[in-house]
mmCIF file of the C-alpha atoms, coordinates in Angstrom:
data_MODEL
# 
_entry.id   MODEL 
# 
loop_
_atom_site.group_PDB 
_atom_site.id 
_atom_site.type_symbol 
_atom_site.label_atom_id 
_atom_site.label_alt_id 
_atom_site.label_comp_id 
_atom_site.label_asym_id 
_atom_site.label_entity_id 
_atom_site.label_seq_id 
_atom_site.pdbx_PDB_ins_code 
_atom_site.Cartn_x 
_atom_site.Cartn_y 
_atom_site.Cartn_z 
_atom_site.occupancy 
_atom_site.B_iso_or_equiv 
_atom_site.pdbx_formal_charge 
_atom_site.auth_seq_id 
_atom_site.auth_comp_id 
_atom_site.auth_asym_id 
_atom_site.auth_atom_id 
_atom_site.pdbx_PDB_model_num 
ATOM 1   C CA . MET A 1 1   ? -4.783  25.941 -19.077 1.00 0.00 ? 1   MET A CA 1 
ATOM 2   C CA . THR A 1 2   ? -7.936  23.979 -19.816 1.00 0.00 ? 2   THR A CA 1 
ATOM 3   C CA . GLU A 1 3   ? -8.285  23.277 -23.532 1.00 0.00 ? 3   GLU A CA 1 
ATOM 4   C CA . ASN A 1 4   ? -11.123 20.789 -23.986 1.00 0.00 ? 4   ASN A CA 1 
ATOM 5   C CA . ILE A 1 5   ? -14.497 21.229 -22.264 1.00 0.00 ? 5   ILE A CA 1 
ATOM 6   C CA . THR A 1 6   ? -17.640 19.247 -23.042 1.00 0.00 ? 6   THR A CA 1 
ATOM 7   C CA . THR A 1 7   ? -20.919 19.541 -21.155 1.00 0.00 ? 7   THR A CA 1 
ATOM 8   C CA . THR A 1 8   ? -22.944 16.316 -21.061 1.00 0.00 ? 8   THR A CA 1 
ATOM 9   C CA . GLN A 1 9   ? -26.732 16.056 -21.211 1.00 0.00 ? 9   GLN A CA 1 
ATOM 10  C CA . SER A 1 10  ? -26.839 15.166 -17.513 1.00 0.00 ? 10  SER A CA 1 
ATOM 11  C CA . GLY A 1 11  ? -24.945 18.314 -16.525 1.00 0.00 ? 11  GLY A CA 1 
ATOM 12  C CA . THR A 1 12  ? -21.487 16.915 -15.866 1.00 0.00 ? 12  THR A CA 1 
ATOM 13  C CA . MET A 1 13  ? -18.401 18.365 -17.544 1.00 0.00 ? 13  MET A CA 1 
ATOM 14  C CA . ILE A 1 14  ? -15.645 16.491 -19.331 1.00 0.00 ? 14  ILE A CA 1 
ATOM 15  C CA . ILE A 1 15  ? -12.517 18.601 -19.024 1.00 0.00 ? 15  ILE A CA 1 
ATOM 16  C CA . ASP A 1 16  ? -9.191  17.444 -20.442 1.00 0.00 ? 16  ASP A CA 1 
ATOM 17  C CA . GLY A 1 17  ? -10.434 13.859 -20.486 1.00 0.00 ? 17  GLY A CA 1 
ATOM 18  C CA . VAL A 1 18  ? -11.855 13.779 -16.932 1.00 0.00 ? 18  VAL A CA 1 
ATOM 19  C CA . GLU A 1 19  ? -15.550 13.866 -16.031 1.00 0.00 ? 19  GLU A CA 1 
ATOM 20  C CA . TYR A 1 20  ? -16.506 16.263 -13.227 1.00 0.00 ? 20  TYR A CA 1 
ATOM 21  C CA . SER A 1 21  ? -19.790 16.870 -11.458 1.00 0.00 ? 21  SER A CA 1 
ATOM 22  C CA . THR A 1 22  ? -18.243 19.853 -9.675  1.00 0.00 ? 22  THR A CA 1 
ATOM 23  C CA . TYR A 1 23  ? -15.365 21.918 -11.034 1.00 0.00 ? 23  TYR A CA 1 
ATOM 24  C CA . PRO A 1 24  ? -12.738 23.056 -10.286 1.00 0.00 ? 24  PRO A CA 1 
ATOM 25  C CA . PRO A 1 25  ? -11.498 20.597 -7.663  1.00 0.00 ? 25  PRO A CA 1 
ATOM 26  C CA . PRO A 1 26  ? -10.446 22.044 -4.291  1.00 0.00 ? 26  PRO A CA 1 
ATOM 27  C CA . GLU A 1 27  ? -7.109  23.843 -4.162  1.00 0.00 ? 27  GLU A CA 1 
ATOM 28  C CA . VAL A 1 28  ? -5.960  21.445 -1.421  1.00 0.00 ? 28  VAL A CA 1 
ATOM 29  C CA . LEU A 1 29  ? -7.019  17.973 -0.294  1.00 0.00 ? 29  LEU A CA 1 
ATOM 30  C CA . VAL A 1 30  ? -6.147  16.197 2.951   1.00 0.00 ? 30  VAL A CA 1 
ATOM 31  C CA . LYS A 1 31  ? -6.265  12.481 3.673   1.00 0.00 ? 31  LYS A CA 1 
ATOM 32  C CA . ALA A 1 32  ? -5.495  10.591 6.878   1.00 0.00 ? 32  ALA A CA 1 
ATOM 33  C CA . MET A 1 33  ? -3.464  7.480  6.024   1.00 0.00 ? 33  MET A CA 1 
ATOM 34  C CA . GLU A 1 34  ? -1.073  4.869  7.338   1.00 0.00 ? 34  GLU A CA 1 
ATOM 35  C CA . ARG A 1 35  ? 2.456   6.177  6.936   1.00 0.00 ? 35  ARG A CA 1 
ATOM 36  C CA . ARG A 1 36  ? 3.629   3.117  4.982   1.00 0.00 ? 36  ARG A CA 1 
ATOM 37  C CA . TRP A 1 37  ? 1.023   3.786  2.269   1.00 0.00 ? 37  TRP A CA 1 
ATOM 38  C CA . ALA A 1 38  ? 1.575   7.528  2.357   1.00 0.00 ? 38  ALA A CA 1 
ATOM 39  C CA . ASP A 1 39  ? 5.276   6.985  1.652   1.00 0.00 ? 39  ASP A CA 1 
ATOM 40  C CA . LYS A 1 40  ? 4.442   4.835  -1.384  1.00 0.00 ? 40  LYS A CA 1 
ATOM 41  C CA . LEU A 1 41  ? 1.997   7.442  -2.598  1.00 0.00 ? 41  LEU A CA 1 
ATOM 42  C CA . LEU A 1 42  ? 4.598   10.196 -2.555  1.00 0.00 ? 42  LEU A CA 1 
ATOM 43  C CA . LYS A 1 43  ? 7.501   8.088  -3.813  1.00 0.00 ? 43  LYS A CA 1 
ATOM 44  C CA . HIS A 1 44  ? 5.762   6.065  -6.540  1.00 0.00 ? 44  HIS A CA 1 
ATOM 45  C CA . GLY A 1 45  ? 2.278   7.521  -6.892  1.00 0.00 ? 45  GLY A CA 1 
ATOM 46  C CA . SER A 1 46  ? 0.677   4.284  -5.673  1.00 0.00 ? 46  SER A CA 1 
ATOM 47  C CA . ILE A 1 47  ? -3.057  4.964  -5.325  1.00 0.00 ? 47  ILE A CA 1 
ATOM 48  C CA . ARG A 1 48  ? -5.634  2.402  -4.199  1.00 0.00 ? 48  ARG A CA 1 
ATOM 49  C CA . PHE A 1 49  ? -9.278  2.902  -5.172  1.00 0.00 ? 49  PHE A CA 1 
ATOM 50  C CA . GLY A 1 50  ? -11.528 0.930  -2.837  1.00 0.00 ? 50  GLY A CA 1 
ATOM 51  C CA . SER A 1 51  ? -14.703 -0.808 -3.956  1.00 0.00 ? 51  SER A CA 1 
ATOM 52  C CA . LEU A 1 52  ? -17.937 0.885  -2.894  1.00 0.00 ? 52  LEU A CA 1 
ATOM 53  C CA . ALA A 1 53  ? -19.336 -2.601 -2.357  1.00 0.00 ? 53  ALA A CA 1 
ATOM 54  C CA . THR A 1 54  ? -16.606 -3.155 0.234   1.00 0.00 ? 54  THR A CA 1 
ATOM 55  C CA . TYR A 1 55  ? -17.398 0.153  1.942   1.00 0.00 ? 55  TYR A CA 1 
ATOM 56  C CA . ARG A 1 56  ? -21.028 -0.988 2.228   1.00 0.00 ? 56  ARG A CA 1 
ATOM 57  C CA . GLN A 1 57  ? -19.896 -4.098 4.105   1.00 0.00 ? 57  GLN A CA 1 
ATOM 58  C CA . TRP A 1 58  ? -17.353 -2.331 6.321   1.00 0.00 ? 58  TRP A CA 1 
ATOM 59  C CA . GLU A 1 59  ? -18.544 -2.568 9.927   1.00 0.00 ? 59  GLU A CA 1 
ATOM 60  C CA . ASN A 1 60  ? -17.059 0.749  10.972  1.00 0.00 ? 60  ASN A CA 1 
ATOM 61  C CA . ALA A 1 61  ? -19.443 3.435  12.209  1.00 0.00 ? 61  ALA A CA 1 
ATOM 62  C CA . VAL A 1 62  ? -17.161 6.281  11.075  1.00 0.00 ? 62  VAL A CA 1 
ATOM 63  C CA . LEU A 1 63  ? -15.636 4.961  7.839   1.00 0.00 ? 63  LEU A CA 1 
ATOM 64  C CA . GLY A 1 64  ? -18.160 2.403  6.622   1.00 0.00 ? 64  GLY A CA 1 
ATOM 65  C CA . ASP A 1 65  ? -21.364 3.378  4.837   1.00 0.00 ? 65  ASP A CA 1 
ATOM 66  C CA . PRO A 1 66  ? -24.017 0.650  4.320   1.00 0.00 ? 66  PRO A CA 1 
ATOM 67  C CA . ASN A 1 67  ? -25.523 2.694  1.467   1.00 0.00 ? 67  ASN A CA 1 
ATOM 68  C CA . ASP A 1 68  ? -22.355 3.891  -0.257  1.00 0.00 ? 68  ASP A CA 1 
ATOM 69  C CA . GLY A 1 69  ? -22.973 4.332  -3.975  1.00 0.00 ? 69  GLY A CA 1 
ATOM 70  C CA . GLU A 1 70  ? -26.745 4.185  -3.608  1.00 0.00 ? 70  GLU A CA 1 
ATOM 71  C CA . GLY A 1 71  ? -28.545 7.411  -4.495  1.00 0.00 ? 71  GLY A CA 1 
ATOM 72  C CA . LYS A 1 72  ? -31.688 8.107  -2.510  1.00 0.00 ? 72  LYS A CA 1 
ATOM 73  C CA . PHE A 1 73  ? -34.287 10.877 -2.516  1.00 0.00 ? 73  PHE A CA 1 
ATOM 74  C CA . ARG A 1 74  ? -37.875 11.153 -1.352  1.00 0.00 ? 74  ARG A CA 1 
ATOM 75  C CA . MET A 1 75  ? -40.699 12.903 -3.181  1.00 0.00 ? 75  MET A CA 1 
ATOM 76  C CA . ASP A 1 76  ? -44.299 13.106 -2.025  1.00 0.00 ? 76  ASP A CA 1 
ATOM 77  C CA . GLY A 1 77  ? -43.558 10.482 0.593   1.00 0.00 ? 77  GLY A CA 1 
ATOM 78  C CA . HIS A 1 78  ? -42.138 7.937  -1.868  1.00 0.00 ? 78  HIS A CA 1 
ATOM 79  C CA . SER A 1 79  ? -38.542 6.728  -2.012  1.00 0.00 ? 79  SER A CA 1 
ATOM 80  C CA . TYR A 1 80  ? -36.594 7.015  -5.276  1.00 0.00 ? 80  TYR A CA 1 
ATOM 81  C CA . ASP A 1 81  ? -33.380 5.000  -5.356  1.00 0.00 ? 81  ASP A CA 1 
ATOM 82  C CA . ILE A 1 82  ? -30.642 4.555  -7.956  1.00 0.00 ? 82  ILE A CA 1 
ATOM 83  C CA . GLY A 1 83  ? -27.448 2.527  -8.008  1.00 0.00 ? 83  GLY A CA 1 
ATOM 84  C CA . SER A 1 84  ? -24.708 1.436  -10.396 1.00 0.00 ? 84  SER A CA 1 
ATOM 85  C CA . ILE A 1 85  ? -24.834 -1.841 -12.304 1.00 0.00 ? 85  ILE A CA 1 
ATOM 86  C CA . ASN A 1 86  ? -21.094 -1.772 -12.924 1.00 0.00 ? 86  ASN A CA 1 
ATOM 87  C CA . PRO A 1 87  ? -18.486 -1.987 -10.148 1.00 0.00 ? 87  PRO A CA 1 
ATOM 88  C CA . VAL A 1 88  ? -17.419 1.411  -8.796  1.00 0.00 ? 88  VAL A CA 1 
ATOM 89  C CA . TYR A 1 89  ? -14.202 2.224  -6.914  1.00 0.00 ? 89  TYR A CA 1 
ATOM 90  C CA . ALA A 1 90  ? -13.244 5.410  -5.079  1.00 0.00 ? 90  ALA A CA 1 
ATOM 91  C CA . TRP A 1 91  ? -10.274 7.276  -3.614  1.00 0.00 ? 91  TRP A CA 1 
ATOM 92  C CA . CYS A 1 92  ? -11.611 9.528  -0.891  1.00 0.00 ? 92  CYS A CA 1 
ATOM 93  C CA . ALA A 1 93  ? -10.023 12.617 0.642   1.00 0.00 ? 93  ALA A CA 1 
ATOM 94  C CA . SER A 1 94  ? -11.294 15.684 2.481   1.00 0.00 ? 94  SER A CA 1 
ATOM 95  C CA . MET A 1 95  ? -11.383 19.351 1.691   1.00 0.00 ? 95  MET A CA 1 
ATOM 96  C CA . PRO A 1 96  ? -9.223  21.548 3.936   1.00 0.00 ? 96  PRO A CA 1 
ATOM 97  C CA . THR A 1 97  ? -12.316 22.733 5.833   1.00 0.00 ? 97  THR A CA 1 
ATOM 98  C CA . ILE A 1 98  ? -12.485 19.413 7.702   1.00 0.00 ? 98  ILE A CA 1 
ATOM 99  C CA . THR A 1 99  ? -12.030 20.010 11.423  1.00 0.00 ? 99  THR A CA 1 
ATOM 100 C CA . THR A 1 100 ? -9.131  18.742 13.493  1.00 0.00 ? 100 THR A CA 1 
ATOM 101 C CA . ASP A 1 101 ? -11.487 16.712 15.657  1.00 0.00 ? 101 ASP A CA 1 
ATOM 102 C CA . ARG A 1 102 ? -13.038 14.975 12.646  1.00 0.00 ? 102 ARG A CA 1 
ATOM 103 C CA . THR A 1 103 ? -9.615  14.206 11.179  1.00 0.00 ? 103 THR A CA 1 
ATOM 104 C CA . LEU A 1 104 ? -8.527  12.643 14.454  1.00 0.00 ? 104 LEU A CA 1 
ATOM 105 C CA . LEU A 1 105 ? -11.740 10.604 14.670  1.00 0.00 ? 105 LEU A CA 1 
ATOM 106 C CA . ILE A 1 106 ? -11.187 9.250  11.151  1.00 0.00 ? 106 ILE A CA 1 
ATOM 107 C CA . ALA A 1 107 ? -7.567  8.477  12.010  1.00 0.00 ? 107 ALA A CA 1 
ATOM 108 C CA . LYS A 1 108 ? -8.593  6.646  15.169  1.00 0.00 ? 108 LYS A CA 1 
ATOM 109 C CA . HIS A 1 109 ? -11.156 4.431  13.439  1.00 0.00 ? 109 HIS A CA 1 
ATOM 110 C CA . GLY A 1 110 ? -8.886  3.765  10.459  1.00 0.00 ? 110 GLY A CA 1 
ATOM 111 C CA . MET A 1 111 ? -5.727  3.275  12.547  1.00 0.00 ? 111 MET A CA 1 
ATOM 112 C CA . TYR A 1 112 ? -4.035  6.026  10.529  1.00 0.00 ? 112 TYR A CA 1 
ATOM 113 C CA . ASP A 1 113 ? -0.896  7.756  11.775  1.00 0.00 ? 113 ASP A CA 1 
ATOM 114 C CA . CYS A 1 114 ? -0.326  10.691 9.411   1.00 0.00 ? 114 CYS A CA 1 
ATOM 115 C CA . VAL A 1 115 ? -2.037  13.099 7.048   1.00 0.00 ? 115 VAL A CA 1 
ATOM 116 C CA . VAL A 1 116 ? -1.216  13.550 3.360   1.00 0.00 ? 116 VAL A CA 1 
ATOM 117 C CA . HIS A 1 117 ? -1.731  17.053 1.980   1.00 0.00 ? 117 HIS A CA 1 
ATOM 118 C CA . VAL A 1 118 ? -2.351  17.186 -1.766  1.00 0.00 ? 118 VAL A CA 1 
ATOM 119 C CA . HIS A 1 119 ? -1.224  20.676 -2.764  1.00 0.00 ? 119 HIS A CA 1 
ATOM 120 C CA . GLU A 1 120 ? -2.112  20.314 -6.450  1.00 0.00 ? 120 GLU A CA 1 
ATOM 121 C CA . PRO A 1 121 ? -5.269  18.160 -6.735  1.00 0.00 ? 121 PRO A CA 1 
ATOM 122 C CA . LEU A 1 122 ? -5.770  19.069 -10.393 1.00 0.00 ? 122 LEU A CA 1 
ATOM 123 C CA . LEU A 1 123 ? -2.296  17.772 -11.273 1.00 0.00 ? 123 LEU A CA 1 
ATOM 124 C CA . MET A 1 124 ? -2.955  14.595 -9.298  1.00 0.00 ? 124 MET A CA 1 
ATOM 125 C CA . ILE A 1 125 ? -6.194  14.062 -11.198 1.00 0.00 ? 125 ILE A CA 1 
ATOM 126 C CA . GLN A 1 126 ? -4.415  14.527 -14.520 1.00 0.00 ? 126 GLN A CA 1 
ATOM 127 C CA . ARG A 1 127 ? -1.760  12.001 -13.518 1.00 0.00 ? 127 ARG A CA 1 
ATOM 128 C CA . VAL A 1 128 ? -4.485  9.475  -12.691 1.00 0.00 ? 128 VAL A CA 1 
ATOM 129 C CA . ARG A 1 129 ? -6.073  10.144 -16.084 1.00 0.00 ? 129 ARG A CA 1 
ATOM 130 C CA . ALA A 1 130 ? -2.751  9.593  -17.858 1.00 0.00 ? 130 ALA A CA 1 
ATOM 131 C CA . ALA A 1 131 ? -2.140  6.333  -15.975 1.00 0.00 ? 131 ALA A CA 1 
ATOM 132 C CA . LEU A 1 132 ? -5.609  5.072  -16.888 1.00 0.00 ? 132 LEU A CA 1 
ATOM 133 C CA . ALA A 1 133 ? -5.038  5.909  -20.548 1.00 0.00 ? 133 ALA A CA 1 
ATOM 134 C CA . LYS A 1 134 ? -1.968  3.679  -20.531 1.00 0.00 ? 134 LYS A CA 1 
ATOM 135 C CA . SER A 1 135 ? -3.149  0.805  -18.348 1.00 0.00 ? 135 SER A CA 1 
ATOM 136 C CA . ASN A 1 136 ? -6.934  0.444  -18.272 1.00 0.00 ? 136 ASN A CA 1 
ATOM 137 C CA . LYS A 1 137 ? -9.178  2.203  -20.750 1.00 0.00 ? 137 LYS A CA 1 
ATOM 138 C CA . SER A 1 138 ? -12.291 0.404  -19.470 1.00 0.00 ? 138 SER A CA 1 
ATOM 139 C CA . LEU A 1 139 ? -12.311 2.446  -16.250 1.00 0.00 ? 139 LEU A CA 1 
ATOM 140 C CA . GLU A 1 140 ? -14.344 5.652  -16.458 1.00 0.00 ? 140 GLU A CA 1 
ATOM 141 C CA . PHE A 1 141 ? -12.840 8.451  -14.329 1.00 0.00 ? 141 PHE A CA 1 
ATOM 142 C CA . HIS A 1 142 ? -15.182 10.847 -12.521 1.00 0.00 ? 142 HIS A CA 1 
ATOM 143 C CA . CYS A 1 143 ? -14.487 13.451 -9.795  1.00 0.00 ? 143 CYS A CA 1 
ATOM 144 C CA . ALA A 1 144 ? -16.703 15.569 -7.559  1.00 0.00 ? 144 ALA A CA 1 
ATOM 145 C CA . GLU A 1 145 ? -17.434 16.875 -4.106  1.00 0.00 ? 145 GLU A CA 1 
ATOM 146 C CA . VAL A 1 146 ? -19.745 14.643 -2.097  1.00 0.00 ? 146 VAL A CA 1 
ATOM 147 C CA . SER A 1 147 ? -23.267 15.947 -1.477  1.00 0.00 ? 147 SER A CA 1 
ATOM 148 C CA . TYR A 1 148 ? -24.773 15.130 1.905   1.00 0.00 ? 148 TYR A CA 1 
ATOM 149 C CA . ASN A 1 149 ? -28.402 14.931 0.870   1.00 0.00 ? 149 ASN A CA 1 
ATOM 150 C CA . ARG A 1 150 ? -29.152 11.223 0.728   1.00 0.00 ? 150 ARG A CA 1 
ATOM 151 C CA . GLY A 1 151 ? -32.784 10.564 1.560   1.00 0.00 ? 151 GLY A CA 1 
ATOM 152 C CA . VAL A 1 152 ? -33.926 14.180 1.682   1.00 0.00 ? 152 VAL A CA 1 
ATOM 153 C CA . GLU A 1 153 ? -37.314 15.299 0.368   1.00 0.00 ? 153 GLU A CA 1 
ATOM 154 C CA . VAL A 1 154 ? -37.140 17.007 -3.050  1.00 0.00 ? 154 VAL A CA 1 
ATOM 155 C CA . ASP A 1 155 ? -39.533 18.196 -5.715  1.00 0.00 ? 155 ASP A CA 1 
ATOM 156 C CA . LYS A 1 156 ? -39.846 16.705 -9.214  1.00 0.00 ? 156 LYS A CA 1 
ATOM 157 C CA . GLN A 1 157 ? -37.543 19.267 -10.788 1.00 0.00 ? 157 GLN A CA 1 
ATOM 158 C CA . ALA A 1 158 ? -34.734 18.557 -8.302  1.00 0.00 ? 158 ALA A CA 1 
ATOM 159 C CA . LEU A 1 159 ? -35.196 14.807 -8.672  1.00 0.00 ? 159 LEU A CA 1 
ATOM 160 C CA . ASN A 1 160 ? -34.970 14.973 -12.459 1.00 0.00 ? 160 ASN A CA 1 
ATOM 161 C CA . SER A 1 161 ? -31.995 17.342 -12.541 1.00 0.00 ? 161 SER A CA 1 
ATOM 162 C CA . GLN A 1 162 ? -29.437 15.094 -10.862 1.00 0.00 ? 162 GLN A CA 1 
ATOM 163 C CA . LYS A 1 163 ? -26.130 14.711 -12.668 1.00 0.00 ? 163 LYS A CA 1 
ATOM 164 C CA . PHE A 1 164 ? -24.810 11.438 -14.067 1.00 0.00 ? 164 PHE A CA 1 
ATOM 165 C CA . HIS A 1 165 ? -23.701 9.022  -11.331 1.00 0.00 ? 165 HIS A CA 1 
ATOM 166 C CA . PHE A 1 166 ? -24.840 11.391 -8.578  1.00 0.00 ? 166 PHE A CA 1 
ATOM 167 C CA . ASN A 1 167 ? -25.303 8.249  -6.476  1.00 0.00 ? 167 ASN A CA 1 
ATOM 168 C CA . VAL A 1 168 ? -21.518 7.774  -6.335  1.00 0.00 ? 168 VAL A CA 1 
ATOM 169 C CA . PHE A 1 169 ? -21.136 11.223 -4.795  1.00 0.00 ? 169 PHE A CA 1 
ATOM 170 C CA . GLN A 1 170 ? -24.092 11.231 -2.396  1.00 0.00 ? 170 GLN A CA 1 
ATOM 171 C CA . LYS A 1 171 ? -23.977 10.390 1.316   1.00 0.00 ? 171 LYS A CA 1 
ATOM 172 C CA . ASP A 1 172 ? -26.153 10.654 4.384   1.00 0.00 ? 172 ASP A CA 1 
ATOM 173 C CA . PRO A 1 173 ? -26.152 14.060 6.148   1.00 0.00 ? 173 PRO A CA 1 
ATOM 174 C CA . GLY A 1 174 ? -24.567 12.378 9.161   1.00 0.00 ? 174 GLY A CA 1 
ATOM 175 C CA . PHE A 1 175 ? -21.314 12.057 7.201   1.00 0.00 ? 175 PHE A CA 1 
ATOM 176 C CA . SER A 1 176 ? -21.153 15.771 6.361   1.00 0.00 ? 176 SER A CA 1 
ATOM 177 C CA . PRO A 1 177 ? -18.278 16.486 8.812   1.00 0.00 ? 177 PRO A CA 1 
ATOM 178 C CA . ASP A 1 178 ? -16.044 14.411 6.466   1.00 0.00 ? 178 ASP A CA 1 
ATOM 179 C CA . ARG A 1 179 ? -16.120 17.228 3.847   1.00 0.00 ? 179 ARG A CA 1 
ATOM 180 C CA . GLU A 1 180 ? -15.295 14.578 1.275   1.00 0.00 ? 180 GLU A CA 1 
ATOM 181 C CA . TYR A 1 181 ? -13.997 14.959 -2.253  1.00 0.00 ? 181 TYR A CA 1 
ATOM 182 C CA . ARG A 1 182 ? -14.026 11.749 -4.256  1.00 0.00 ? 182 ARG A CA 1 
ATOM 183 C CA . LEU A 1 183 ? -12.199 10.366 -7.282  1.00 0.00 ? 183 LEU A CA 1 
ATOM 184 C CA . SER A 1 184 ? -14.138 7.435  -8.721  1.00 0.00 ? 184 SER A CA 1 
ATOM 185 C CA . LEU A 1 185 ? -13.548 4.713  -11.283 1.00 0.00 ? 185 LEU A CA 1 
ATOM 186 C CA . THR A 1 186 ? -16.413 2.821  -12.919 1.00 0.00 ? 186 THR A CA 1 
ATOM 187 C CA . ASP A 1 187 ? -15.614 -0.477 -14.625 1.00 0.00 ? 187 ASP A CA 1 
ATOM 188 C CA . ASN A 1 188 ? -17.345 -0.333 -18.015 1.00 0.00 ? 188 ASN A CA 1 
ATOM 189 C CA . SER A 1 189 ? -15.852 -3.575 -19.312 1.00 0.00 ? 189 SER A CA 1 
ATOM 190 C CA . PHE A 1 190 ? -19.130 -5.468 -18.649 1.00 0.00 ? 190 PHE A CA 1 
ATOM 191 C CA . ARG A 1 191 ? -17.124 -8.337 -17.184 1.00 0.00 ? 191 ARG A CA 1 
ATOM 192 C CA . PHE A 1 192 ? -18.932 -7.704 -13.885 1.00 0.00 ? 192 PHE A CA 1 
ATOM 193 C CA . VAL A 1 193 ? -15.941 -8.895 -11.891 1.00 0.00 ? 193 VAL A CA 1 
ATOM 194 C CA . GLN A 1 194 ? -16.177 -7.227 -8.490  1.00 0.00 ? 194 GLN A CA 1 
ATOM 195 C CA . LYS A 1 195 ? -12.755 -6.674 -6.938  1.00 0.00 ? 195 LYS A CA 1 
ATOM 196 C CA . ASN A 1 196 ? -12.026 -5.210 -3.528  1.00 0.00 ? 196 ASN A CA 1 
ATOM 197 C CA . PHE A 1 197 ? -9.853  -2.481 -4.999  1.00 0.00 ? 197 PHE A CA 1 
ATOM 198 C CA . VAL A 1 198 ? -8.088  -1.102 -8.069  1.00 0.00 ? 198 VAL A CA 1 
ATOM 199 C CA . ASP A 1 199 ? -4.429  -0.104 -7.772  1.00 0.00 ? 199 ASP A CA 1 
ATOM 200 C CA . LEU A 1 200 ? -2.835  2.538  -9.977  1.00 0.00 ? 200 LEU A CA 1 
ATOM 201 C CA . VAL A 1 201 ? 0.722   3.842  -10.146 1.00 0.00 ? 201 VAL A CA 1 
ATOM 202 C CA . VAL A 1 202 ? 0.863   7.407  -11.434 1.00 0.00 ? 202 VAL A CA 1 
ATOM 203 C CA . GLY A 1 203 ? 4.523   8.224  -10.773 1.00 0.00 ? 203 GLY A CA 1 
ATOM 204 C CA . GLY A 1 204 ? 6.200   10.080 -7.936  1.00 0.00 ? 204 GLY A CA 1 
ATOM 205 C CA . CYS A 1 205 ? 4.064   12.773 -6.307  1.00 0.00 ? 205 CYS A CA 1 
ATOM 206 C CA . SER A 1 206 ? 6.459   14.379 -3.840  1.00 0.00 ? 206 SER A CA 1 
ATOM 207 C CA . ASP A 1 207 ? 6.295   17.560 -5.939  1.00 0.00 ? 207 ASP A CA 1 
ATOM 208 C CA . ILE A 1 208 ? 2.561   17.991 -5.315  1.00 0.00 ? 208 ILE A CA 1 
ATOM 209 C CA . MET A 1 209 ? 2.068   16.310 -1.923  1.00 0.00 ? 209 MET A CA 1 
ATOM 210 C CA . SER A 1 210 ? 3.512   16.308 1.581   1.00 0.00 ? 210 SER A CA 1 
ATOM 211 C CA . ILE A 1 211 ? 3.182   14.087 4.644   1.00 0.00 ? 211 ILE A CA 1 
ATOM 212 C CA . GLU A 1 212 ? 2.461   15.652 8.016   1.00 0.00 ? 212 GLU A CA 1 
ATOM 213 C CA . ALA A 1 213 ? 1.879   14.379 11.526  1.00 0.00 ? 213 ALA A CA 1 
ATOM 214 C CA . LEU A 1 214 ? -1.666  14.057 12.792  1.00 0.00 ? 214 LEU A CA 1 
ATOM 215 C CA . PRO A 1 215 ? -2.909  17.407 14.084  1.00 0.00 ? 215 PRO A CA 1 
ATOM 216 C CA . ASN A 1 216 ? -3.079  18.121 17.816  1.00 0.00 ? 216 ASN A CA 1 
ATOM 217 C CA . ASN A 1 217 ? -6.492  17.853 19.390  1.00 0.00 ? 217 ASN A CA 1 
ATOM 218 C CA . THR A 1 218 ? -7.728  21.348 20.161  1.00 0.00 ? 218 THR A CA 1 
ATOM 219 C CA . MET A 1 219 ? -10.040 20.201 22.949  1.00 0.00 ? 219 MET A CA 1 
# 
């Protein structure tokens, strides 16, 4: 049961120590992965958050995004952009509405050989929060569904009503088949040391996750 809820001025919610732009999280998440990393995730809770800066440089038409982390809208023909000064890292999964074909395409371009099903995303998020509290208090934890509205035309009210760090959870409409849900970490230490990833160990997750074979292509 949720005990502590705070609504921020920018419209996000801080619930049990985690900031959300959308709440609750999906009831299930799915993520195509390499089996060797999936095994470590279930056995030890080893989770790698990749740098958005690295995703921007990833020359992969399906998985890379040259504008990842950069919020963009247009109003009256002018472009309005926003980014993050501090390094941002993300763990990305998909909602269960992702299609089989899209899952297989992601697996092909990432050389993934299995799918992890997170049956209790809220518990996973709380385990990440607990691990951060013990190991790295300078990382701000934020979760939300990704919005596929980067670069669209909006009015002044819509432009001014965006939630904190909306740029971390915004992507081009062309990525909408990914149906992405994202866990992000922002380094607020002001050291400005950009790493390729942040690794966390949250403890065994076999009670809330399972590993399955890649789905069969329906075509």
